CSV table of C-alpha atoms in Angstrom, one decimal:
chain,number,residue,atom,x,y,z
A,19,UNK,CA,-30.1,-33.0,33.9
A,20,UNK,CA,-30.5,-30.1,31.4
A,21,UNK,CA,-27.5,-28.1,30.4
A,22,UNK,CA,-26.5,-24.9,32.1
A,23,UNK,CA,-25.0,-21.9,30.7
A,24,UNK,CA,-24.0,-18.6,31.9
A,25,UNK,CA,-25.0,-15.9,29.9
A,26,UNK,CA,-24.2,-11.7,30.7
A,27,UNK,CA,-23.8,-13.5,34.9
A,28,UNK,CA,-27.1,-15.1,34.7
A,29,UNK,CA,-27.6,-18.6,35.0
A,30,UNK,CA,-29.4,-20.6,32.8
A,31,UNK,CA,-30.9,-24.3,32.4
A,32,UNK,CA,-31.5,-24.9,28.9
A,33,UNK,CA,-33.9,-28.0,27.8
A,34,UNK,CA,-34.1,-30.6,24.7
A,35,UNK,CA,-31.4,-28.6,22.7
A,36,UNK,CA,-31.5,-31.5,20.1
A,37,UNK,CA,-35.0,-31.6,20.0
A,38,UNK,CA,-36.3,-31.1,16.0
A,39,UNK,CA,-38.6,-28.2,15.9
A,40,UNK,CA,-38.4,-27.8,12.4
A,41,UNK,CA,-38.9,-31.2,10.5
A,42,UNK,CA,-38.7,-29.9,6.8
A,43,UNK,CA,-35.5,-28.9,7.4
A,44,UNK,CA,-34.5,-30.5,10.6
A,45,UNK,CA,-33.8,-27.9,12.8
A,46,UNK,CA,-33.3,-28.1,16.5
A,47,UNK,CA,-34.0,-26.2,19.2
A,48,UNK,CA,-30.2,-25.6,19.9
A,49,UNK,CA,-29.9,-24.3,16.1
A,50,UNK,CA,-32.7,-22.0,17.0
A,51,UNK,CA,-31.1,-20.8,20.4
A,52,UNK,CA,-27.9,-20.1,18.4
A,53,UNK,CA,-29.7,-18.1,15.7
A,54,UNK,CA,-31.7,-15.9,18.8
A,55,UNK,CA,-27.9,-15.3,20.6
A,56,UNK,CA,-26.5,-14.5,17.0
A,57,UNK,CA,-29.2,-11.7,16.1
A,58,UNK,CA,-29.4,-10.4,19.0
A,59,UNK,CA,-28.4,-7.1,18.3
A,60,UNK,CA,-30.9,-5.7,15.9
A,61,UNK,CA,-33.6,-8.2,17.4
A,62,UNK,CA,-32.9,-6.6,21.0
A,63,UNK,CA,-33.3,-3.4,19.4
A,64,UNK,CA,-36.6,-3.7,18.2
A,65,UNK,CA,-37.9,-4.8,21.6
A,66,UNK,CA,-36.8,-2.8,23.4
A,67,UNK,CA,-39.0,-1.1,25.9
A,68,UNK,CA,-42.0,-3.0,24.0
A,69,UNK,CA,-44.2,-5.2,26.1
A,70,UNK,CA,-44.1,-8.7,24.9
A,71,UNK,CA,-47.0,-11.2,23.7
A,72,UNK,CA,-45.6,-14.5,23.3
A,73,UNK,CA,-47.0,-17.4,21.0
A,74,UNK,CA,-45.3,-20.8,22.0
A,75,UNK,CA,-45.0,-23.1,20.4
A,76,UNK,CA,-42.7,-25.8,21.9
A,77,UNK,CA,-43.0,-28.9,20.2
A,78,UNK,CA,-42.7,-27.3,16.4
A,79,UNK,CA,-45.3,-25.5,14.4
A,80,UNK,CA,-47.2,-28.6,14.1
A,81,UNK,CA,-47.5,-29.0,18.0
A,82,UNK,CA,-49.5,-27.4,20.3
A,83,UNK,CA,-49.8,-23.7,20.1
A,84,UNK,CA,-50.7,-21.2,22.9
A,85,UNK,CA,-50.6,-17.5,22.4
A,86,UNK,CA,-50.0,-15.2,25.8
A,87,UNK,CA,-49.6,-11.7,26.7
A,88,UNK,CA,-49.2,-12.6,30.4
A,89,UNK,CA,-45.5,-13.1,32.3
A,90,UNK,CA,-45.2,-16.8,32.0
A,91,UNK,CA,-45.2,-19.0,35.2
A,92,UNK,CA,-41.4,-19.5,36.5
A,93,UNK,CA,-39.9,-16.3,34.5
A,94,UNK,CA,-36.7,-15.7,36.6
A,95,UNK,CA,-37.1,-12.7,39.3
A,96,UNK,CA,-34.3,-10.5,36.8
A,97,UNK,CA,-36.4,-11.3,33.6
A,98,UNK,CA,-37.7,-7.4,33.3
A,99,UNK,CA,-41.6,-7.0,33.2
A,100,UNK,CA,-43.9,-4.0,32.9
A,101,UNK,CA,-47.8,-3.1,34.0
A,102,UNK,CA,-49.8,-2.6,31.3
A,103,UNK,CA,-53.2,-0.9,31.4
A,104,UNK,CA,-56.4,-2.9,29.9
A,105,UNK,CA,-59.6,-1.3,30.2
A,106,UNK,CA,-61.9,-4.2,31.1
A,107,UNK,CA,-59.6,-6.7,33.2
A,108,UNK,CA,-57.4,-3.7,34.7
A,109,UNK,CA,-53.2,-4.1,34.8
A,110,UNK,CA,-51.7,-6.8,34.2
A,111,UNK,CA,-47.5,-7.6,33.4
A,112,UNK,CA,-45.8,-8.6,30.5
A,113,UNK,CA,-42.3,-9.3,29.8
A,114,UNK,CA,-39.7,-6.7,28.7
A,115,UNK,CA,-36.9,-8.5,26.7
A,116,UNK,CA,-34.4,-5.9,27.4
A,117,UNK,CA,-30.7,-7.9,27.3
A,118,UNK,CA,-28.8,-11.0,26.1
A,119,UNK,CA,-29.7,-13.6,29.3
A,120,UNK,CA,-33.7,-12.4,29.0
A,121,UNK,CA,-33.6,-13.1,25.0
A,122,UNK,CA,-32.1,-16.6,25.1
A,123,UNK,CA,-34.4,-17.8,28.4
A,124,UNK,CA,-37.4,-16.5,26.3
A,125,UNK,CA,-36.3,-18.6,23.2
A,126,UNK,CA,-35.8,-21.5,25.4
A,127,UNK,CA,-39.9,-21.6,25.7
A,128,UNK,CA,-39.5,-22.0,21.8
A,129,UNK,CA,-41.5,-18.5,20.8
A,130,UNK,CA,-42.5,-15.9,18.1
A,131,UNK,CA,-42.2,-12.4,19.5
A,132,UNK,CA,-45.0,-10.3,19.1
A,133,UNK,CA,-45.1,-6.2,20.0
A,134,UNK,CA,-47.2,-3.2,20.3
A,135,UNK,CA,-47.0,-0.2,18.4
A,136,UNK,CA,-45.9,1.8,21.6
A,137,UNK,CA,-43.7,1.8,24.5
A,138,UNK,CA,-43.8,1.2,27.8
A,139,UNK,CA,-43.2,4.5,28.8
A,140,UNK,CA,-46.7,5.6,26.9
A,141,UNK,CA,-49.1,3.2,26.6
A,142,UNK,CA,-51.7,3.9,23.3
A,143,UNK,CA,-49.4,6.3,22.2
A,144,UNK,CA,-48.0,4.8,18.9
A,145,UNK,CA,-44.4,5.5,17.7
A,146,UNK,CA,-44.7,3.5,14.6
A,147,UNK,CA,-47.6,3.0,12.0
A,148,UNK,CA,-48.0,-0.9,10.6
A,149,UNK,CA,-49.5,-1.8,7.7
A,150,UNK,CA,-50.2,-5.9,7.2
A,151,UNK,CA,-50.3,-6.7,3.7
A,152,UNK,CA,-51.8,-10.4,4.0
A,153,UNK,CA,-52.2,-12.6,0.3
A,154,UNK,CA,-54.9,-14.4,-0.2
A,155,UNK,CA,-54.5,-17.7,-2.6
A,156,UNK,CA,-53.4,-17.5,-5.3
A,157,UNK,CA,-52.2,-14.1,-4.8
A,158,UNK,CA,-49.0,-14.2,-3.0
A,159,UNK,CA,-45.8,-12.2,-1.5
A,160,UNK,CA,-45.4,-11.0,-5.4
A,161,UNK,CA,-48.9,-8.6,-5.3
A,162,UNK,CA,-48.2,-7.9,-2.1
A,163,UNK,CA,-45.4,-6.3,-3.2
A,164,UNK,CA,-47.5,-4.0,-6.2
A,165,UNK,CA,-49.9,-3.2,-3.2
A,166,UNK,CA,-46.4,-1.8,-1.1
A,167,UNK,CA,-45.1,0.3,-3.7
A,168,UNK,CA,-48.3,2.2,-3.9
A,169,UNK,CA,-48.6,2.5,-0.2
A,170,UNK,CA,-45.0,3.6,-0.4
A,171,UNK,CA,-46.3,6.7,-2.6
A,172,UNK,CA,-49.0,7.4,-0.6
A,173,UNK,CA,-47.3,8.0,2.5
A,174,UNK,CA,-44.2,9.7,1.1
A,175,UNK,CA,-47.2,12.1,-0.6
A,176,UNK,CA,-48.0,12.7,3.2
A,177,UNK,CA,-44.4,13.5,4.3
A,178,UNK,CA,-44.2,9.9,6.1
A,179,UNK,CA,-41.5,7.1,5.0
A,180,UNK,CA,-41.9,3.8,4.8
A,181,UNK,CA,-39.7,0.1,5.4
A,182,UNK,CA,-40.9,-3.1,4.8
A,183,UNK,CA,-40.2,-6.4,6.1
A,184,UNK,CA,-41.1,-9.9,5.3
A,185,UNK,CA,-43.9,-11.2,7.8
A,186,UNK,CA,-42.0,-14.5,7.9
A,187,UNK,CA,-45.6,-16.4,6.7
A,188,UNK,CA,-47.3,-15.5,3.5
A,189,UNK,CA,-46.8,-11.6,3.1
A,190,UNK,CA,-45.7,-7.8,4.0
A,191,UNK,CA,-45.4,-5.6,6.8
A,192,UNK,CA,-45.0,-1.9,5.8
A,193,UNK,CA,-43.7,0.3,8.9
A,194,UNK,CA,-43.5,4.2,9.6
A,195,UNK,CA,-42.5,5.7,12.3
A,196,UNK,CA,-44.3,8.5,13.3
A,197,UNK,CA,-44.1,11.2,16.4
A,198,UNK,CA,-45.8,10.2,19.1
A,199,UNK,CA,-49.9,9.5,18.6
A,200,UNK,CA,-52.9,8.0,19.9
A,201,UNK,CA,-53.6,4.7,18.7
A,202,UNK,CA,-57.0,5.5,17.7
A,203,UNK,CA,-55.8,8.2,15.3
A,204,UNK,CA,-53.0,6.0,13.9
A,205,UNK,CA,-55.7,3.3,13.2
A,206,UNK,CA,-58.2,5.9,11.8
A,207,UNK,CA,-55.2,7.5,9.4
A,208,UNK,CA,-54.3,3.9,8.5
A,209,UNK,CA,-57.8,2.7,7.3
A,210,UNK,CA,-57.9,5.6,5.5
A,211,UNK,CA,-55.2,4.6,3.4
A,212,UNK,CA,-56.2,0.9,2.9
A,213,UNK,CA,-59.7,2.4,1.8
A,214,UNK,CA,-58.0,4.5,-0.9
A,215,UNK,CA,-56.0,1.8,-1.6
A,216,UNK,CA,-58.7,-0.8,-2.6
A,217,UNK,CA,-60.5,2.3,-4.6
A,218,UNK,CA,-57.3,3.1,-6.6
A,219,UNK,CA,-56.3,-0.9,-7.5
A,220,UNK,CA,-59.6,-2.8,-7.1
A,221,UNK,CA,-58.4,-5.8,-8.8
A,222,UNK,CA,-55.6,-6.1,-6.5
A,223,UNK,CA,-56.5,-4.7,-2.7
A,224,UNK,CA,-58.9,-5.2,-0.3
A,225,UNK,CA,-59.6,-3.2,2.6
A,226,UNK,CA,-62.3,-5.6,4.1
A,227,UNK,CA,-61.3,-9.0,6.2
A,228,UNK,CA,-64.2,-10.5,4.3
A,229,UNK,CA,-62.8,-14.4,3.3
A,230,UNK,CA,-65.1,-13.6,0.0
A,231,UNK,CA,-63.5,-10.9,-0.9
A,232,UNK,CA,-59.7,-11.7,-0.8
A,233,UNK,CA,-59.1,-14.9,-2.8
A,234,UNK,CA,-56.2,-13.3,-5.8
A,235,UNK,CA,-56.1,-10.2,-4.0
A,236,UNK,CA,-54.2,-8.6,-1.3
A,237,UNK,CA,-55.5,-7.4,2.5
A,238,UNK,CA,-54.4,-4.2,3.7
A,239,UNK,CA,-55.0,-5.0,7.9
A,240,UNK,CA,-54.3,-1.8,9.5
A,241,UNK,CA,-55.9,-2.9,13.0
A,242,UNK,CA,-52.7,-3.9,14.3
A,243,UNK,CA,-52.6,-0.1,15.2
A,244,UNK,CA,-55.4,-0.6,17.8
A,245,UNK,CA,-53.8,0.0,21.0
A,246,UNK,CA,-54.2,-3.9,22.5
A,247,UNK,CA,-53.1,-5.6,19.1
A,248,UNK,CA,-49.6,-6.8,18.4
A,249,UNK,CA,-47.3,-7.4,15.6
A,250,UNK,CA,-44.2,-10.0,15.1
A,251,UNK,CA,-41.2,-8.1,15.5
A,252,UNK,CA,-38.7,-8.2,13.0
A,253,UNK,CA,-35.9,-11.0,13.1
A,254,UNK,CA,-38.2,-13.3,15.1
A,255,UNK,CA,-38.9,-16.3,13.6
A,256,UNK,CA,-42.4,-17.9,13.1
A,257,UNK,CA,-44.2,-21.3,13.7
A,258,UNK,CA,-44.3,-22.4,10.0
A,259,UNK,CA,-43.1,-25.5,8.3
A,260,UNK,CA,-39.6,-24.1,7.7
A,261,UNK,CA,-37.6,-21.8,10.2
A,262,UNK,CA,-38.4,-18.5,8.3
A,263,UNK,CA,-37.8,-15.2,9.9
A,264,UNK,CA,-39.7,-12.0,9.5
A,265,UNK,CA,-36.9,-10.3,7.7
A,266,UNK,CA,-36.5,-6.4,6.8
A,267,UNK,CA,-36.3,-5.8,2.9
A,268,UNK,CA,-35.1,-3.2,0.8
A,269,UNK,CA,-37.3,-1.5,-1.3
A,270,UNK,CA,-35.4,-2.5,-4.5
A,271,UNK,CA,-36.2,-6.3,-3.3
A,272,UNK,CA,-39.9,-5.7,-3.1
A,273,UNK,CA,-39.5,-3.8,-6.6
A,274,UNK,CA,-37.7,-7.0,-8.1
A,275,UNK,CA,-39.7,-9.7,-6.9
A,276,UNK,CA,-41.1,-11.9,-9.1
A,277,UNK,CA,-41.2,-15.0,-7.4
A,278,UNK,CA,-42.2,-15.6,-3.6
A,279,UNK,CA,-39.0,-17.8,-2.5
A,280,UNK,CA,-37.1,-14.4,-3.5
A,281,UNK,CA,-38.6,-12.9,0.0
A,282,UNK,CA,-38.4,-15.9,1.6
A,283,UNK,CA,-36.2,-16.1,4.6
A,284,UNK,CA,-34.7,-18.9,6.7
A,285,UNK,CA,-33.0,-18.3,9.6
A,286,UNK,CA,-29.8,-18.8,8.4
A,287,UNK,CA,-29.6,-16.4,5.8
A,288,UNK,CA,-30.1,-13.9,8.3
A,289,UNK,CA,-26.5,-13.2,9.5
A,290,UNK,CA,-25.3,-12.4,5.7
A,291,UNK,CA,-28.2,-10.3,5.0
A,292,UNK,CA,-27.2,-7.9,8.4
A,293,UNK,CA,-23.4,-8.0,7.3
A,294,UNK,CA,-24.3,-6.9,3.6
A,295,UNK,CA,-26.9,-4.0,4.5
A,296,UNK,CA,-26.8,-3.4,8.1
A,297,UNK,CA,-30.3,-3.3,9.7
A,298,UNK,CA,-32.2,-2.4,7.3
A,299,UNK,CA,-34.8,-1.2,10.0
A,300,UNK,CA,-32.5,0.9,11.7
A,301,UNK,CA,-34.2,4.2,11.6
A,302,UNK,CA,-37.2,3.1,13.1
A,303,UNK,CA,-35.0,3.2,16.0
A,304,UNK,CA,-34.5,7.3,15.3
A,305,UNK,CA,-36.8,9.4,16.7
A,306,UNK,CA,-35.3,12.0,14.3
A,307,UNK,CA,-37.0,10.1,11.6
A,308,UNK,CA,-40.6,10.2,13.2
A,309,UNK,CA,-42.9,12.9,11.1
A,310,UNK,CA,-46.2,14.1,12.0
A,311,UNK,CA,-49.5,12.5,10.8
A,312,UNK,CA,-51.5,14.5,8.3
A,313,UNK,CA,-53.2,17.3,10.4
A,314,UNK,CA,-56.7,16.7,8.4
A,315,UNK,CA,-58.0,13.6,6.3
A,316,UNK,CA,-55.4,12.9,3.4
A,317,UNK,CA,-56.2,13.1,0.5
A,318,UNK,CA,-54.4,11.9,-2.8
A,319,UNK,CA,-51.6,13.6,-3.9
A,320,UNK,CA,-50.5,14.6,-7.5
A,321,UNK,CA,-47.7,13.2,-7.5
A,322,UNK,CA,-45.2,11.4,-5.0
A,323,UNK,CA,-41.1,11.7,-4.6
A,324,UNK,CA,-39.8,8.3,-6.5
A,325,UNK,CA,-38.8,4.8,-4.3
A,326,UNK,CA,-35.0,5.1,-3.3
A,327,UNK,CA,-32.6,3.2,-5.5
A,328,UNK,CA,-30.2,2.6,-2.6
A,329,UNK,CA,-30.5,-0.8,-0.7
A,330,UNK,CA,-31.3,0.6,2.4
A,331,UNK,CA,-34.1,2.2,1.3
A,332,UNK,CA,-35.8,5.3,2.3
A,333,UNK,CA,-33.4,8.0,3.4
């Protein structure tokens, strides 16, 4: 019989805790139920209000895989869920992680958490601007990095700040939050910026998806601002070999980085990281710290205010 628990009042039956998910390490399922319970602060936080898209995996990255936006069949009648518009197949629901009990049941199915760039409350109406930065061998995490910093310029030139976190795979997501705007503009402003990004460092960025065009150099993917695409949130982990985590970085790690186990995150290491700098992410979470896109196309600035020395990064 599996293991219940009580968690918040709710009750729940949790399955093959000693089950290895992570051979390279050896990692169960309990260790990764522990980690999701642990983190669940900042990792609630960044859900919040953010329809979910799930990808299972539930025996290890090297198992099956199954990736779904839908609410998964026997989700308990208090797990939150929201409609959300599509314009071919009409509504459907997704899952709103929105407390402790609804985090640990959805880590029992053994997934990586994947959001939007908007809310429930305002469907194709972004709140935050993503920029993928995605290596392609032998680059690695380390050009990703060179391609960050210049990004970092470039939307500071526009009034907009940027934070970074790990993906938890191979490279770089760059965040902004921004005031409230359609997802079609966000996308537009954001390939606008990977274009000028491959013109000013061709040897090191590519704007194009292209497989010919990105071995040794770095991917800027700004789709994941379309409206129906998704992005792993920060703090979850990710179906890889080893238990890594998509982890926030300061901007004096990214500057540092020589070597791509320096940005590389297991899930353990996570808990120290949050009691040194806080989350790092934090103001994403302040719509005080939302600014306007750029009224007309941008265009290069002069000159840009310098990266923040301070380990929290932009202020």
């Amino acid at each position: 019989m599996s293991p219940m628990t009580v968690v918040e009042g709710r009750h729940l039956s949790l399955t093959n805790l000693d089950k290895v998910l992570y051979p390279e390490t050896g990692t169960t399922k309990g260790e990764v139920l522990h980690y999701c319970t642990t983190t669940a602060g900042p990792l609630l936080a960044h859900l919040h209000d953010r329809p979910l898209s799930f990808l299972r995996y539930p025996d290890g990255p090297d198992g099956q895989r199954f990736f779904t936006k839908n609410v998964p069949p026997g989700t308990p009648s208090w797990v939150k869920t929201c409609e959300v518009p599509h314009s071919t197949s009409g509504p459907t629901r997704q899952v709103l992680l929105q407390d402790l009990p609804s985090l640990v049941w959805a880590a029992n199915l053994v997934v990586e958490l994947h959001t939007p760039q908007w809310t429930r409350q305002a469907p194709g109406v972004a709140d935050r601007l993503v920029f993928d930065l995605d290596p392609g061998a032998p680059a690695t995490i380390v050009e990703c990095c060179a391609a960050a910093q210049w990004l970092y310029d470039r939307l500071a030139a526009d009034g907009l700040d940027a934070y970074a976190k790990t993906s938890g795979s191979k490279g770089l997501h760059l965040i902004v939050p921004v005031e409230p705007t359609p997802s079609e503009r966000t996308t537009a402003y954001a390939r606008s910026l990977a274009v000028e990004a491959a013109a000013a460092l061709p040897d090191l960025v590519v704007h194009k998806m292209t497989k010919a065009l990105r071995p040794g150099k770095v991917f800027i993917d700004f789709s994941q601002n379309a409206a129906a695409k998704t992005t792993a949130v920060a703090y979850t982990l990710r179906a890889r070999a080893a238990p890594t985590v998509s982890a926030p970085v300061t901007w004096d790690e990214i500057a540092d980085c020589t070597d791509p186990q320096q940005l590389t995150f297991l899930f353990d290491e996570i808990a120290p990281r949050c009691e040194l700098h806080g989350d790092l992410l934090a103001p994403l979470l302040d719509p005080d710290r939302a600014r306007p896109l750029p009224a007309a196309a941008p265009s290069r600035a002069s000159a840009a205010p310098p990266r923040p020395g301070s380990a929290r990064g932009p202020a």
